């Protein structure tokens, strides 16, 4: 994806400047509350000088420098991706992983604790964040996703694996 190439230098700069995801969220909230403002800042037909004046009038001092840079390089539309990238960078540096757990029946506390221990070891993590979702379409079992790695121990996943194996024969 091209956007990741554009985001990477911003994420690095944001990290080095000590800008938090909450700062980006505040900016995003201002833009969400004022859709016309967002359109103006993202519109290539509006001159940089006009956008710069809008930023100076509307935004708190703490955010002006960042926004002026985004206006200058016409990357205001990347704010959402920058927030996600900044969170990912923070998680990486703090050795935090997010475990996405999809299930039909929620696992017991003991099962979840065992999963957490194993995944902390596998990914050398010091902290875990759980995102859980009930998914009846799995038919049974569970699906774990962490850092691009997937472990499918669902009935549906097993059925699809069996089906693929039979088709190959």
JSON list of N, CA and C in Angstrom, two decimals, residues 4-79:
[
{"chain": "A", "resi": 4, "resn": "UNK", "atom": "N", "xyz": [1.41, 3.58, 3.32]},
{"chain": "A", "resi": 4, "resn": "UNK", "atom": "CA", "xyz": [2.35, 3.24, 4.37]},
{"chain": "A", "resi": 4, "resn": "UNK", "atom": "C", "xyz": [3.70, 3.92, 4.15]},
{"chain": "A", "resi": 5, "resn": "UNK", "atom": "N", "xyz": [4.13, 4.02, 2.90]},
{"chain": "A", "resi": 5, "resn": "UNK", "atom": "CA", "xyz": [5.37, 4.71, 2.58]},
{"chain": "A", "resi": 5, "resn": "UNK", "atom": "C", "xyz": [5.32, 6.17, 2.96]},
{"chain": "A", "resi": 6, "resn": "UNK", "atom": "N", "xyz": [4.17, 6.80, 2.78]},
{"chain": "A", "resi": 6, "resn": "UNK", "atom": "CA", "xyz": [4.01, 8.21, 3.13]},
{"chain": "A", "resi": 6, "resn": "UNK", "atom": "C", "xyz": [3.92, 8.38, 4.64]},
{"chain": "A", "resi": 7, "resn": "UNK", "atom": "N", "xyz": [3.33, 7.43, 5.32]},
{"chain": "A", "resi": 7, "resn": "UNK", "atom": "CA", "xyz": [3.07, 7.56, 6.75]},
{"chain": "A", "resi": 7, "resn": "UNK", "atom": "C", "xyz": [4.34, 7.35, 7.57]},
{"chain": "A", "resi": 8, "resn": "UNK", "atom": "N", "xyz": [5.17, 6.43, 7.16]},
{"chain": "A", "resi": 8, "resn": "UNK", "atom": "CA", "xyz": [6.34, 6.03, 7.93]},
{"chain": "A", "resi": 8, "resn": "UNK", "atom": "C", "xyz": [7.20, 7.21, 8.40]},
{"chain": "A", "resi": 9, "resn": "UNK", "atom": "N", "xyz": [7.58, 8.14, 7.55]},
{"chain": "A", "resi": 9, "resn": "UNK", "atom": "CA", "xyz": [8.40, 9.26, 8.04]},
{"chain": "A", "resi": 9, "resn": "UNK", "atom": "C", "xyz": [7.64, 10.12, 9.06]},
{"chain": "A", "resi": 10, "resn": "UNK", "atom": "N", "xyz": [6.34, 10.27, 8.87]},
{"chain": "A", "resi": 10, "resn": "UNK", "atom": "CA", "xyz": [5.55, 11.05, 9.82]},
{"chain": "A", "resi": 10, "resn": "UNK", "atom": "C", "xyz": [5.50, 10.36, 11.17]},
{"chain": "A", "resi": 11, "resn": "UNK", "atom": "N", "xyz": [5.29, 9.06, 11.16]},
{"chain": "A", "resi": 11, "resn": "UNK", "atom": "CA", "xyz": [5.22, 8.31, 12.42]},
{"chain": "A", "resi": 11, "resn": "UNK", "atom": "C", "xyz": [6.54, 8.45, 13.17]},
{"chain": "A", "resi": 12, "resn": "UNK", "atom": "N", "xyz": [7.64, 8.31, 12.44]},
{"chain": "A", "resi": 12, "resn": "UNK", "atom": "CA", "xyz": [8.96, 8.45, 13.07]},
{"chain": "A", "resi": 12, "resn": "UNK", "atom": "C", "xyz": [9.11, 9.85, 13.66]},
{"chain": "A", "resi": 13, "resn": "UNK", "atom": "N", "xyz": [8.74, 10.86, 12.90]},
{"chain": "A", "resi": 13, "resn": "UNK", "atom": "CA", "xyz": [8.85, 12.25, 13.38]},
{"chain": "A", "resi": 13, "resn": "UNK", "atom": "C", "xyz": [7.93, 12.49, 14.58]},
{"chain": "A", "resi": 14, "resn": "UNK", "atom": "N", "xyz": [6.72, 11.99, 14.51]},
{"chain": "A", "resi": 14, "resn": "UNK", "atom": "CA", "xyz": [5.77, 12.17, 15.61]},
{"chain": "A", "resi": 14, "resn": "UNK", "atom": "C", "xyz": [6.32, 11.53, 16.88]},
{"chain": "A", "resi": 15, "resn": "UNK", "atom": "N", "xyz": [6.88, 10.34, 16.73]},
{"chain": "A", "resi": 15, "resn": "UNK", "atom": "CA", "xyz": [7.44, 9.63, 17.88]},
{"chain": "A", "resi": 15, "resn": "UNK", "atom": "C", "xyz": [8.58, 10.45, 18.49]},
{"chain": "A", "resi": 16, "resn": "UNK", "atom": "N", "xyz": [9.48, 10.93, 17.63]},
{"chain": "A", "resi": 16, "resn": "UNK", "atom": "CA", "xyz": [10.64, 11.68, 18.10]},
{"chain": "A", "resi": 16, "resn": "UNK", "atom": "C", "xyz": [10.24, 13.00, 18.75]},
{"chain": "A", "resi": 17, "resn": "UNK", "atom": "N", "xyz": [9.14, 13.59, 18.29]},
{"chain": "A", "resi": 17, "resn": "UNK", "atom": "CA", "xyz": [8.67, 14.85, 18.88]},
{"chain": "A", "resi": 17, "resn": "UNK", "atom": "C", "xyz": [7.85, 14.64, 20.15]},
{"chain": "A", "resi": 18, "resn": "UNK", "atom": "N", "xyz": [7.56, 13.38, 20.46]},
{"chain": "A", "resi": 18, "resn": "UNK", "atom": "CA", "xyz": [6.79, 13.07, 21.66]},
{"chain": "A", "resi": 18, "resn": "UNK", "atom": "C", "xyz": [5.31, 13.34, 21.51]},
{"chain": "A", "resi": 19, "resn": "UNK", "atom": "N", "xyz": [4.83, 13.36, 20.29]},
{"chain": "A", "resi": 19, "resn": "UNK", "atom": "CA", "xyz": [3.40, 13.58, 20.06]},
{"chain": "A", "resi": 19, "resn": "UNK", "atom": "C", "xyz": [2.66, 12.27, 20.34]},
{"chain": "A", "resi": 20, "resn": "UNK", "atom": "N", "xyz": [1.58, 12.38, 21.08]},
{"chain": "A", "resi": 20, "resn": "UNK", "atom": "CA", "xyz": [0.81, 11.22, 21.50]},
{"chain": "A", "resi": 20, "resn": "UNK", "atom": "C", "xyz": [-0.37, 10.97, 20.56]},
{"chain": "A", "resi": 21, "resn": "UNK", "atom": "N", "xyz": [-0.88, 9.74, 20.63]},
{"chain": "A", "resi": 21, "resn": "UNK", "atom": "CA", "xyz": [-2.08, 9.43, 19.83]},
{"chain": "A", "resi": 21, "resn": "UNK", "atom": "C", "xyz": [-3.25, 10.30, 20.25]},
{"chain": "A", "resi": 22, "resn": "UNK", "atom": "N", "xyz": [-3.28, 10.70, 21.52]},
{"chain": "A", "resi": 22, "resn": "UNK", "atom": "CA", "xyz": [-4.37, 11.56, 21.99]},
{"chain": "A", "resi": 22, "resn": "UNK", "atom": "C", "xyz": [-4.36, 12.92, 21.29]},
{"chain": "A", "resi": 23, "resn": "UNK", "atom": "N", "xyz": [-3.14, 13.43, 20.98]},
{"chain": "A", "resi": 23, "resn": "UNK", "atom": "CA", "xyz": [-3.03, 14.70, 20.25]},
{"chain": "A", "resi": 23, "resn": "UNK", "atom": "C", "xyz": [-3.65, 14.54, 18.86]},
{"chain": "A", "resi": 24, "resn": "UNK", "atom": "N", "xyz": [-3.29, 13.44, 18.20]},
{"chain": "A", "resi": 24, "resn": "UNK", "atom": "CA", "xyz": [-3.86, 13.19, 16.86]},
{"chain": "A", "resi": 24, "resn": "UNK", "atom": "C", "xyz": [-5.36, 12.99, 16.94]},
{"chain": "A", "resi": 25, "resn": "UNK", "atom": "N", "xyz": [-5.80, 12.33, 18.00]},
{"chain": "A", "resi": 25, "resn": "UNK", "atom": "CA", "xyz": [-7.24, 12.11, 18.17]},
{"chain": "A", "resi": 25, "resn": "UNK", "atom": "C", "xyz": [-7.97, 13.44, 18.38]},
{"chain": "A", "resi": 26, "resn": "UNK", "atom": "N", "xyz": [-7.35, 14.36, 19.12]},
{"chain": "A", "resi": 26, "resn": "UNK", "atom": "CA", "xyz": [-7.95, 15.68, 19.32]},
{"chain": "A", "resi": 26, "resn": "UNK", "atom": "C", "xyz": [-8.12, 16.40, 17.98]},
{"chain": "A", "resi": 27, "resn": "UNK", "atom": "N", "xyz": [-7.07, 16.35, 17.15]},
{"chain": "A", "resi": 27, "resn": "UNK", "atom": "CA", "xyz": [-7.14, 16.99, 15.83]},
{"chain": "A", "resi": 27, "resn": "UNK", "atom": "C", "xyz": [-8.24, 16.33, 14.99]},
{"chain": "A", "resi": 28, "resn": "UNK", "atom": "N", "xyz": [-8.25, 15.00, 15.00]},
{"chain": "A", "resi": 28, "resn": "UNK", "atom": "CA", "xyz": [-9.26, 14.26, 14.23]},
{"chain": "A", "resi": 28, "resn": "UNK", "atom": "C", "xyz": [-10.67, 14.62, 14.72]},
{"chain": "A", "resi": 29, "resn": "UNK", "atom": "N", "xyz": [-10.82, 14.80, 16.01]},
{"chain": "A", "resi": 29, "resn": "UNK", "atom": "CA", "xyz": [-12.13, 15.15, 16.57]},
{"chain": "A", "resi": 29, "resn": "UNK", "atom": "C", "xyz": [-12.58, 16.54, 16.09]},
{"chain": "A", "resi": 30, "resn": "UNK", "atom": "N", "xyz": [-11.67, 17.49, 16.08]},
{"chain": "A", "resi": 30, "resn": "UNK", "atom": "CA", "xyz": [-11.99, 18.83, 15.57]},
{"chain": "A", "resi": 30, "resn": "UNK", "atom": "C", "xyz": [-12.44, 18.73, 14.12]},
{"chain": "A", "resi": 31, "resn": "UNK", "atom": "N", "xyz": [-11.73, 17.93, 13.33]},
{"chain": "A", "resi": 31, "resn": "UNK", "atom": "CA", "xyz": [-12.08, 17.77, 11.91]},
{"chain": "A", "resi": 31, "resn": "UNK", "atom": "C", "xyz": [-13.40, 17.01, 11.74]},
{"chain": "A", "resi": 32, "resn": "UNK", "atom": "N", "xyz": [-13.66, 16.05, 12.61]},
{"chain": "A", "resi": 32, "resn": "UNK", "atom": "CA", "xyz": [-14.94, 15.31, 12.54]},
{"chain": "A", "resi": 32, "resn": "UNK", "atom": "C", "xyz": [-16.11, 16.23, 12.87]},
{"chain": "A", "resi": 33, "resn": "UNK", "atom": "N", "xyz": [-15.91, 17.10, 13.85]},
{"chain": "A", "resi": 33, "resn": "UNK", "atom": "CA", "xyz": [-16.98, 18.02, 14.24]},
{"chain": "A", "resi": 33, "resn": "UNK", "atom": "C", "xyz": [-17.21, 19.11, 13.20]},
{"chain": "A", "resi": 34, "resn": "UNK", "atom": "N", "xyz": [-16.22, 19.35, 12.35]},
{"chain": "A", "resi": 34, "resn": "UNK", "atom": "CA", "xyz": [-16.30, 20.39, 11.33]},
{"chain": "A", "resi": 34, "resn": "UNK", "atom": "C", "xyz": [-15.95, 19.81, 9.96]},
{"chain": "A", "resi": 35, "resn": "UNK", "atom": "N", "xyz": [-16.87, 19.06, 9.35]},
{"chain": "A", "resi": 35, "resn": "UNK", "atom": "CA", "xyz": [-16.58, 18.40, 8.08]},
{"chain": "A", "resi": 35, "resn": "UNK", "atom": "C", "xyz": [-16.14, 19.37, 6.98]},
{"chain": "A", "resi": 36, "resn": "UNK", "atom": "N", "xyz": [-16.68, 20.61, 7.01]},
{"chain": "A", "resi": 36, "resn": "UNK", "atom": "CA", "xyz": [-16.28, 21.59, 5.99]},
{"chain": "A", "resi": 36, "resn": "UNK", "atom": "C", "xyz": [-14.81, 21.96, 6.15]},
{"chain": "A", "resi": 37, "resn": "UNK", "atom": "N", "xyz": [-14.37, 22.07, 7.39]},
{"chain": "A", "resi": 37, "resn": "UNK", "atom": "CA", "xyz": [-12.98, 22.38, 7.68]},
{"chain": "A", "resi": 37, "resn": "UNK", "atom": "C", "xyz": [-12.07, 21.28, 7.11]},
{"chain": "A", "resi": 38, "resn": "UNK", "atom": "N", "xyz": [-12.45, 20.05, 7.34]},
{"chain": "A", "resi": 38, "resn": "UNK", "atom": "CA", "xyz": [-11.67, 18.91, 6.83]},
{"chain": "A", "resi": 38, "resn": "UNK", "atom": "C", "xyz": [-11.61, 18.96, 5.30]},
{"chain": "A", "resi": 39, "resn": "UNK", "atom": "N", "xyz": [-12.74, 19.25, 4.66]},
{"chain": "A", "resi": 39, "resn": "UNK", "atom": "CA", "xyz": [-12.77, 19.33, 3.20]},
{"chain": "A", "resi": 39, "resn": "UNK", "atom": "C", "xyz": [-11.84, 20.42, 2.68]},
{"chain": "A", "resi": 40, "resn": "UNK", "atom": "N", "xyz": [-11.85, 21.56, 3.35]},
{"chain": "A", "resi": 40, "resn": "UNK", "atom": "CA", "xyz": [-11.00, 22.68, 2.93]},
{"chain": "A", "resi": 40, "resn": "UNK", "atom": "C", "xyz": [-9.52, 22.29, 3.05]},
{"chain": "A", "resi": 41, "resn": "UNK", "atom": "N", "xyz": [-9.14, 21.67, 4.17]},
{"chain": "A", "resi": 41, "resn": "UNK", "atom": "CA", "xyz": [-7.74, 21.32, 4.38]},
{"chain": "A", "resi": 41, "resn": "UNK", "atom": "C", "xyz": [-7.26, 20.21, 3.45]},
{"chain": "A", "resi": 42, "resn": "UNK", "atom": "N", "xyz": [-8.18, 19.39, 2.97]},
{"chain": "A", "resi": 42, "resn": "UNK", "atom": "CA", "xyz": [-7.81, 18.29, 2.06]},
{"chain": "A", "resi": 42, "resn": "UNK", "atom": "C", "xyz": [-7.98, 18.66, 0.59]},
{"chain": "A", "resi": 43, "resn": "UNK", "atom": "N", "xyz": [-8.64, 19.77, 0.31]},
{"chain": "A", "resi": 43, "resn": "UNK", "atom": "CA", "xyz": [-8.94, 20.15, -1.08]},
{"chain": "A", "resi": 43, "resn": "UNK", "atom": "C", "xyz": [-7.70, 20.72, -1.78]},
{"chain": "A", "resi": 44, "resn": "UNK", "atom": "N", "xyz": [-7.23, 20.07, -2.84]},
{"chain": "A", "resi": 44, "resn": "UNK", "atom": "CA", "xyz": [-6.05, 20.56, -3.55]},
{"chain": "A", "resi": 44, "resn": "UNK", "atom": "C", "xyz": [-6.28, 21.89, -4.28]},
{"chain": "A", "resi": 45, "resn": "UNK", "atom": "N", "xyz": [-7.54, 22.28, -4.47]},
{"chain": "A", "resi": 45, "resn": "UNK", "atom": "CA", "xyz": [-7.83, 23.55, -5.16]},
{"chain": "A", "resi": 45, "resn": "UNK", "atom": "C", "xyz": [-7.67, 24.75, -4.24]},
{"chain": "A", "resi": 46, "resn": "UNK", "atom": "N", "xyz": [-7.69, 24.52, -2.92]},
{"chain": "A", "resi": 46, "resn": "UNK", "atom": "CA", "xyz": [-7.51, 25.61, -1.96]},
{"chain": "A", "resi": 46, "resn": "UNK", "atom": "C", "xyz": [-6.01, 25.84, -1.79]},
{"chain": "A", "resi": 47, "resn": "UNK", "atom": "N", "xyz": [-5.60, 27.09, -1.87]},
{"chain": "A", "resi": 47, "resn": "UNK", "atom": "CA", "xyz": [-4.16, 27.40, -1.80]},
{"chain": "A", "resi": 47, "resn": "UNK", "atom": "C", "xyz": [-3.59, 27.07, -0.42]},
{"chain": "A", "resi": 48, "resn": "UNK", "atom": "N", "xyz": [-2.29, 26.82, -0.39]},
{"chain": "A", "resi": 48, "resn": "UNK", "atom": "CA", "xyz": [-1.61, 26.53, 0.88]},
{"chain": "A", "resi": 48, "resn": "UNK", "atom": "C", "xyz": [-1.72, 27.72, 1.84]},
{"chain": "A", "resi": 49, "resn": "UNK", "atom": "N", "xyz": [-1.64, 28.93, 1.28]},
{"chain": "A", "resi": 49, "resn": "UNK", "atom": "CA", "xyz": [-1.73, 30.12, 2.14]},
{"chain": "A", "resi": 49, "resn": "UNK", "atom": "C", "xyz": [-3.09, 30.19, 2.83]},
{"chain": "A", "resi": 50, "resn": "UNK", "atom": "N", "xyz": [-4.16, 29.90, 2.08]},
{"chain": "A", "resi": 50, "resn": "UNK", "atom": "CA", "xyz": [-5.50, 29.92, 2.67]},
{"chain": "A", "resi": 50, "resn": "UNK", "atom": "C", "xyz": [-5.65, 28.84, 3.74]},
{"chain": "A", "resi": 51, "resn": "UNK", "atom": "N", "xyz": [-5.12, 27.66, 3.44]},
{"chain": "A", "resi": 51, "resn": "UNK", "atom": "CA", "xyz": [-5.18, 26.57, 4.42]},
{"chain": "A", "resi": 51, "resn": "UNK", "atom": "C", "xyz": [-4.39, 26.94, 5.67]},
{"chain": "A", "resi": 52, "resn": "UNK", "atom": "N", "xyz": [-3.24, 27.54, 5.47]},
{"chain": "A", "resi": 52, "resn": "UNK", "atom": "CA", "xyz": [-2.40, 27.95, 6.58]},
{"chain": "A", "resi": 52, "resn": "UNK", "atom": "C", "xyz": [-3.11, 28.96, 7.48]},
{"chain": "A", "resi": 53, "resn": "UNK", "atom": "N", "xyz": [-3.81, 29.91, 6.85]},
{"chain": "A", "resi": 53, "resn": "UNK", "atom": "CA", "xyz": [-4.57, 30.90, 7.63]},
{"chain": "A", "resi": 53, "resn": "UNK", "atom": "C", "xyz": [-5.69, 30.22, 8.43]},
{"chain": "A", "resi": 54, "resn": "UNK", "atom": "N", "xyz": [-6.34, 29.24, 7.82]},
{"chain": "A", "resi": 54, "resn": "UNK", "atom": "CA", "xyz": [-7.42, 28.51, 8.52]},
{"chain": "A", "resi": 54, "resn": "UNK", "atom": "C", "xyz": [-6.84, 27.79, 9.74]},
{"chain": "A", "resi": 55, "resn": "UNK", "atom": "N", "xyz": [-5.70, 27.12, 9.56]},
{"chain": "A", "resi": 55, "resn": "UNK", "atom": "CA", "xyz": [-5.07, 26.41, 10.67]},
{"chain": "A", "resi": 55, "resn": "UNK", "atom": "C", "xyz": [-4.74, 27.38, 11.80]},
{"chain": "A", "resi": 56, "resn": "UNK", "atom": "N", "xyz": [-4.17, 28.54, 11.46]},
{"chain": "A", "resi": 56, "resn": "UNK", "atom": "CA", "xyz": [-3.81, 29.53, 12.47]},
{"chain": "A", "resi": 56, "resn": "UNK", "atom": "C", "xyz": [-5.02, 30.05, 13.24]},
{"chain": "A", "resi": 57, "resn": "UNK", "atom": "N", "xyz": [-6.16, 30.17, 12.57]},
{"chain": "A", "resi": 57, "resn": "UNK", "atom": "CA", "xyz": [-7.36, 30.70, 13.22]},
{"chain": "A", "resi": 57, "resn": "UNK", "atom": "C", "xyz": [-8.11, 29.66, 14.04]},
{"chain": "A", "resi": 58, "resn": "UNK", "atom": "N", "xyz": [-8.11, 28.42, 13.60]},
{"chain": "A", "resi": 58, "resn": "UNK", "atom": "CA", "xyz": [-9.00, 27.42, 14.17]},
{"chain": "A", "resi": 58, "resn": "UNK", "atom": "C", "xyz": [-8.37, 26.53, 15.24]},
{"chain": "A", "resi": 59, "resn": "UNK", "atom": "N", "xyz": [-7.13, 26.14, 15.06]},
{"chain": "A", "resi": 59, "resn": "UNK", "atom": "CA", "xyz": [-6.54, 25.12, 15.92]},
{"chain": "A", "resi": 59, "resn": "UNK", "atom": "C", "xyz": [-5.76, 25.71, 17.08]},
{"chain": "A", "resi": 60, "resn": "UNK", "atom": "N", "xyz": [-5.74, 24.97, 18.20]},
{"chain": "A", "resi": 60, "resn": "UNK", "atom": "CA", "xyz": [-4.93, 25.40, 19.35]},
{"chain": "A", "resi": 60, "resn": "UNK", "atom": "C", "xyz": [-3.44, 25.44, 18.97]},
{"chain": "A", "resi": 61, "resn": "UNK", "atom": "N", "xyz": [-2.70, 26.27, 19.65]},
{"chain": "A", "resi": 61, "resn": "UNK", "atom": "CA", "xyz": [-1.27, 26.48, 19.37]},
{"chain": "A", "resi": 61, "resn": "UNK", "atom": "C", "xyz": [-0.49, 25.17, 19.33]},
{"chain": "A", "resi": 62, "resn": "UNK", "atom": "N", "xyz": [-0.81, 24.25, 20.22]},
{"chain": "A", "resi": 62, "resn": "UNK", "atom": "CA", "xyz": [-0.06, 22.99, 20.33]},
{"chain": "A", "resi": 62, "resn": "UNK", "atom": "C", "xyz": [-0.11, 22.16, 19.04]},
{"chain": "A", "resi": 63, "resn": "UNK", "atom": "N", "xyz": [-1.13, 22.35, 18.22]},
{"chain": "A", "resi": 63, "resn": "UNK", "atom": "CA", "xyz": [-1.30, 21.51, 17.03]},
{"chain": "A", "resi": 63, "resn": "UNK", "atom": "C", "xyz": [-0.94, 22.23, 15.73]},
{"chain": "A", "resi": 64, "resn": "UNK", "atom": "N", "xyz": [-0.68, 23.52, 15.80]},
{"chain": "A", "resi": 64, "resn": "UNK", "atom": "CA", "xyz": [-0.46, 24.30, 14.58]},
{"chain": "A", "resi": 64, "resn": "UNK", "atom": "C", "xyz": [0.76, 23.84, 13.79]},
{"chain": "A", "resi": 65, "resn": "UNK", "atom": "N", "xyz": [1.87, 23.58, 14.46]},
{"chain": "A", "resi": 65, "resn": "UNK", "atom": "CA", "xyz": [3.09, 23.16, 13.76]},
{"chain": "A", "resi": 65, "resn": "UNK", "atom": "C", "xyz": [2.87, 21.89, 12.95]},
{"chain": "A", "resi": 66, "resn": "UNK", "atom": "N", "xyz": [2.27, 20.90, 13.57]},
{"chain": "A", "resi": 66, "resn": "UNK", "atom": "CA", "xyz": [2.00, 19.64, 12.89]},
{"chain": "A", "resi": 66, "resn": "UNK", "atom": "C", "xyz": [1.06, 19.86, 11.71]},
{"chain": "A", "resi": 67, "resn": "UNK", "atom": "N", "xyz": [-0.01, 20.60, 11.95]},
{"chain": "A", "resi": 67, "resn": "UNK", "atom": "CA", "xyz": [-0.98, 20.83, 10.88]},
{"chain": "A", "resi": 67, "resn": "UNK", "atom": "C", "xyz": [-0.41, 21.66, 9.74]},
{"chain": "A", "resi": 68, "resn": "UNK", "atom": "N", "xyz": [0.43, 22.63, 10.05]},
{"chain": "A", "resi": 68, "resn": "UNK", "atom": "CA", "xyz": [1.07, 23.42, 8.99]},
{"chain": "A", "resi": 68, "resn": "UNK", "atom": "C", "xyz": [1.94, 22.51, 8.10]},
{"chain": "A", "resi": 69, "resn": "UNK", "atom": "N", "xyz": [2.61, 21.55, 8.72]},
{"chain": "A", "resi": 69, "resn": "UNK", "atom": "CA", "xyz": [3.44, 20.60, 7.97]},
{"chain": "A", "resi": 69, "resn": "UNK", "atom": "C", "xyz": [2.55, 19.72, 7.09]},
{"chain": "A", "resi": 70, "resn": "UNK", "atom": "N", "xyz": [1.46, 19.24, 7.65]},
{"chain": "A", "resi": 70, "resn": "UNK", "atom": "CA", "xyz": [0.55, 18.39, 6.88]},
{"chain": "A", "resi": 70, "resn": "UNK", "atom": "C", "xyz": [-0.06, 19.16, 5.71]},
{"chain": "A", "resi": 71, "resn": "UNK", "atom": "N", "xyz": [-0.37, 20.44, 5.93]},
{"chain": "A", "resi": 71, "resn": "UNK", "atom": "CA", "xyz": [-0.91, 21.28, 4.86]},
{"chain": "A", "resi": 71, "resn": "UNK", "atom": "C", "xyz": [0.16, 21.49, 3.79]},
{"chain": "A", "resi": 72, "resn": "UNK", "atom": "N", "xyz": [1.37, 21.78, 4.22]},
{"chain": "A", "resi": 72, "resn": "UNK", "atom": "CA", "xyz": [2.47, 22.04, 3.29]},
{"chain": "A", "resi": 72, "resn": "UNK", "atom": "C", "xyz": [2.69, 20.85, 2.34]},
{"chain": "A", "resi": 73, "resn": "UNK", "atom": "N", "xyz": [2.64, 19.65, 2.90]},
{"chain": "A", "resi": 73, "resn": "UNK", "atom": "CA", "xyz": [2.90, 18.45, 2.08]},
{"chain": "A", "resi": 73, "resn": "UNK", "atom": "C", "xyz": [1.61, 17.76, 1.61]},
{"chain": "A", "resi": 74, "resn": "UNK", "atom": "N", "xyz": [0.48, 18.44, 1.82]},
{"chain": "A", "resi": 74, "resn": "UNK", "atom": "CA", "xyz": [-0.83, 17.95, 1.38]},
{"chain": "A", "resi": 74, "resn": "UNK", "atom": "C", "xyz": [-1.11, 16.53, 1.84]},
{"chain": "A", "resi": 75, "resn": "UNK", "atom": "N", "xyz": [-0.93, 16.32, 3.15]},
{"chain": "A", "resi": 75, "resn": "UNK", "atom": "CA", "xyz": [-1.13, 14.99, 3.72]},
{"chain": "A", "resi": 75, "resn": "UNK", "atom": "C", "xyz": [-2.10, 14.98, 4.90]},
{"chain": "A", "resi": 76, "resn": "UNK", "atom": "N", "xyz": [-2.97, 15.96, 4.97]},
{"chain": "A", "resi": 76, "resn": "UNK", "atom": "CA", "xyz": [-3.96, 16.02, 6.06]},
{"chain": "A", "resi": 76, "resn": "UNK", "atom": "C", "xyz": [-4.83, 14.76, 6.06]},
{"chain": "A", "resi": 77, "resn": "UNK", "atom": "N", "xyz": [-5.10, 14.22, 4.89]},
{"chain": "A", "resi": 77, "resn": "UNK", "atom": "CA", "xyz": [-5.95, 13.03, 4.78]},
{"chain": "A", "resi": 77, "resn": "UNK", "atom": "C", "xyz": [-5.32, 11.80, 5.42]},
{"chain": "A", "resi": 78, "resn": "UNK", "atom": "N", "xyz": [-4.02, 11.86, 5.73]},
{"chain": "A", "resi": 78, "resn": "UNK", "atom": "CA", "xyz": [-3.34, 10.70, 6.32]},
{"chain": "A", "resi": 78, "resn": "UNK", "atom": "C", "xyz": [-3.39, 10.67, 7.85]},
{"chain": "A", "resi": 79, "resn": "UNK", "atom": "N", "xyz": [-4.10, 11.61, 8.46]},
{"chain": "A", "resi": 79, "resn": "UNK", "atom": "CA", "xyz": [-4.15, 11.68, 9.92]},
{"chain": "A", "resi": 79, "resn": "UNK", "atom": "C", "xyz": [-4.60, 10.37, 10.57]}
]
